[in-house]
GROMACS .gro file of C-alpha atoms in nm:
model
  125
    1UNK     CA    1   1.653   6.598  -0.599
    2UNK     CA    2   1.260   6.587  -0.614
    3UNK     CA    3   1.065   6.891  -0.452
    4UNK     CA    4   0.703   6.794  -0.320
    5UNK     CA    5   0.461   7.071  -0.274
    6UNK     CA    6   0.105   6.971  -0.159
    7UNK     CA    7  -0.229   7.202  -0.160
    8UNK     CA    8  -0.589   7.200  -0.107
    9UNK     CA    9  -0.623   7.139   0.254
   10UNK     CA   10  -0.849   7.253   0.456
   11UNK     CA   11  -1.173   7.270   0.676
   12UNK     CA   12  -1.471   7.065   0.561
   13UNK     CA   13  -1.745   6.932   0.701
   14UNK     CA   14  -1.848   6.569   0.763
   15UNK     CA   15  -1.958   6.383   0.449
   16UNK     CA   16  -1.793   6.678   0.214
   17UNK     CA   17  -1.533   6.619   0.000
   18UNK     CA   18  -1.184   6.734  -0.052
   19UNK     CA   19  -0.904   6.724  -0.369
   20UNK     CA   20  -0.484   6.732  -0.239
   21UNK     CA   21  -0.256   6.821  -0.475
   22UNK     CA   22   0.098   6.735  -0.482
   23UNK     CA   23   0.341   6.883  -0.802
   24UNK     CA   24   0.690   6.774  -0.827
   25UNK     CA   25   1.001   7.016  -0.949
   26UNK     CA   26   1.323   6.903  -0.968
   27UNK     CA   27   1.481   6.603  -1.152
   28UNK     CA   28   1.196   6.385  -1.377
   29UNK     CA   29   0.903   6.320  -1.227
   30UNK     CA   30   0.909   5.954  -1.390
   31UNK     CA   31   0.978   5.714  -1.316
   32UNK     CA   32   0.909   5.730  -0.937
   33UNK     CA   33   0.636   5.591  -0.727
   34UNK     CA   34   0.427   5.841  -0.538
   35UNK     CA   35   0.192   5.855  -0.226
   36UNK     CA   36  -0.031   5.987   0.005
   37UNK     CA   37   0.040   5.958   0.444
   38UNK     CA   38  -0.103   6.147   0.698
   39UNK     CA   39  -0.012   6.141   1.064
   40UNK     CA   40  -0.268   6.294   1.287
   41UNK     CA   41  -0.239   6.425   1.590
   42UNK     CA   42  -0.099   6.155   1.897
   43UNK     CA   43  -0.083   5.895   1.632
   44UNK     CA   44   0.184   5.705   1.404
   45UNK     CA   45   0.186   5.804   1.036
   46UNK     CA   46   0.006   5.589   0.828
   47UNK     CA   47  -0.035   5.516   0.447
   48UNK     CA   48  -0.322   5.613   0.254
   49UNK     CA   49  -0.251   5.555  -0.081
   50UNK     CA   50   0.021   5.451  -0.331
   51UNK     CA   51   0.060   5.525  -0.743
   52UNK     CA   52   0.269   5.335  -0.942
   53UNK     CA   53   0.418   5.519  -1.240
   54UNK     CA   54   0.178   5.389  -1.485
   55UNK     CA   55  -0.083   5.466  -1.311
   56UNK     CA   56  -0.227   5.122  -1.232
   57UNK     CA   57  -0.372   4.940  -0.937
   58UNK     CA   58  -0.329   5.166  -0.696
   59UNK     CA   59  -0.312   5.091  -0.317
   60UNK     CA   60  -0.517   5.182  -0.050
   61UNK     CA   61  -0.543   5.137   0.293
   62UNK     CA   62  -0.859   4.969   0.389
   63UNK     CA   63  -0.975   5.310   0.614
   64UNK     CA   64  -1.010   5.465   0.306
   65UNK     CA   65  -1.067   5.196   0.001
   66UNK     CA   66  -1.431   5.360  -0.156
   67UNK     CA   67  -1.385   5.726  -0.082
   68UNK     CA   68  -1.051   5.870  -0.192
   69UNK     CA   69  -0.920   5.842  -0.572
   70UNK     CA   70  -0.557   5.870  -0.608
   71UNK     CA   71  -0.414   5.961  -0.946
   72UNK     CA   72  -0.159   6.122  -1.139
   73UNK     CA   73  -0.049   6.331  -1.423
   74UNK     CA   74   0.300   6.289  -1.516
   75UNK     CA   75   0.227   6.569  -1.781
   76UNK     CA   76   0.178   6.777  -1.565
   77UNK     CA   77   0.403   6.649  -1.298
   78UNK     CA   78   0.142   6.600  -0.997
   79UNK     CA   79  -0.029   6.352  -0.812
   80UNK     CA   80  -0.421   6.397  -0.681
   81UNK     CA   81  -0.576   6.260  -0.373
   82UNK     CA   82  -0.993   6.294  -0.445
   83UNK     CA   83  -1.162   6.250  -0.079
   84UNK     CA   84  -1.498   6.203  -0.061
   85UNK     CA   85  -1.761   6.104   0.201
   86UNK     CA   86  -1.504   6.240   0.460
   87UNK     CA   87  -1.530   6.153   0.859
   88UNK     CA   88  -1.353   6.347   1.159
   89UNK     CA   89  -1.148   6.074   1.178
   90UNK     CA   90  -0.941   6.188   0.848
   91UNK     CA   91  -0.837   6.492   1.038
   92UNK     CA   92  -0.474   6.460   0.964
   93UNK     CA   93  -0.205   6.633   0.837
   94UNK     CA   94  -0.157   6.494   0.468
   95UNK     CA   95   0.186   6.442   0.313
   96UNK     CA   96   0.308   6.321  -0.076
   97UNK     CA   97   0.597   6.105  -0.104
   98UNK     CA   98   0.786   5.971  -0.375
   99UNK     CA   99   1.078   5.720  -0.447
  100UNK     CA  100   1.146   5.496  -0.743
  101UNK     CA  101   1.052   5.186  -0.572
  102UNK     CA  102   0.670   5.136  -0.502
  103UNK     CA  103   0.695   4.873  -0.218
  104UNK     CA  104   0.909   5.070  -0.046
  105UNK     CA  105   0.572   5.315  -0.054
  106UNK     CA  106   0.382   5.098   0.107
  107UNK     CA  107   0.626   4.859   0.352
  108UNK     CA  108   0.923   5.085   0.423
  109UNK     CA  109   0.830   5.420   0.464
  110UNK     CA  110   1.100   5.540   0.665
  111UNK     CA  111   1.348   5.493   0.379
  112UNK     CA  112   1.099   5.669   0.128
  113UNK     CA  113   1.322   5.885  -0.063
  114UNK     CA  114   1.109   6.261  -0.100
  115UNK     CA  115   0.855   6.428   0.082
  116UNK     CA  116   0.649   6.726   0.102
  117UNK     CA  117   0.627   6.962   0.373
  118UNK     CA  118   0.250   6.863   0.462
  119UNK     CA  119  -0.096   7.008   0.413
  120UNK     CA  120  -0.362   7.014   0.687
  121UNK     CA  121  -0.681   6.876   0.616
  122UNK     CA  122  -0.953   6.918   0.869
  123UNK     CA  123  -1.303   6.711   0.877
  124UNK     CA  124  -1.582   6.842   1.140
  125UNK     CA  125  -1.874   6.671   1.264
   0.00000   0.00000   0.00000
């Protein structure tokens, strides 16, 4: 079993900028996959970002692609979400996931293996 714990939500303004955390207890952090959703309210969940192990190429949905970072350090077990330049429409509760395979990330979400509990992040105008 993986735990998921995400922080660093919050209320921010328009244009401000935000860092999610996401740590992961349990059995080894490597070699899985990990990534960011968020589901706001009335609306599907929806992607925003995906980490290979490694580290490389990361994914991004195109909402997003130029203002949030993701990254990882498998040293210190978490994954980061850096969001700048943030709009009202990234109101959304924010959730980590991880599973060993990354297209599964990114294609199959629903038989993503771990998740975290959520983490509200709030963007006013």
């Amino acid at each position: 079993q993986v735990q998921l714990v995400e922080s660093g939500g919050g209320l921010v303004q328009a244009g401000g900028s935000l860092r999610l955390s996401c740590a992961a207890s349990g059995r080894t952090f490597s070699p899985y996959a990990m990534g960011w959703f968020r589901q706001a309210p009335g609306k599907e969940r929806e992607v925003v970002g995906v980490i290979s192990w490694s580290g490389g190429n990361p994914y991004y949905t195109d909402s997003v692609k130029g203002r949030f970072t993701i990254s990882r350090d498998n040293a210190k077990n978490t994954m980061y979400l850096q969001m700048n330049s943030l709009k009202p429409e990234d109101t959304a509760v924010y959730y980590c996931a991880a599973d060993p395979e990354f297209v599964v990330l990114i294609r199959s979400p629903n038989g993503i293996r771990y998740w975290g509990q959520g983490t509200q992040v709030t963007v006013s105008s």
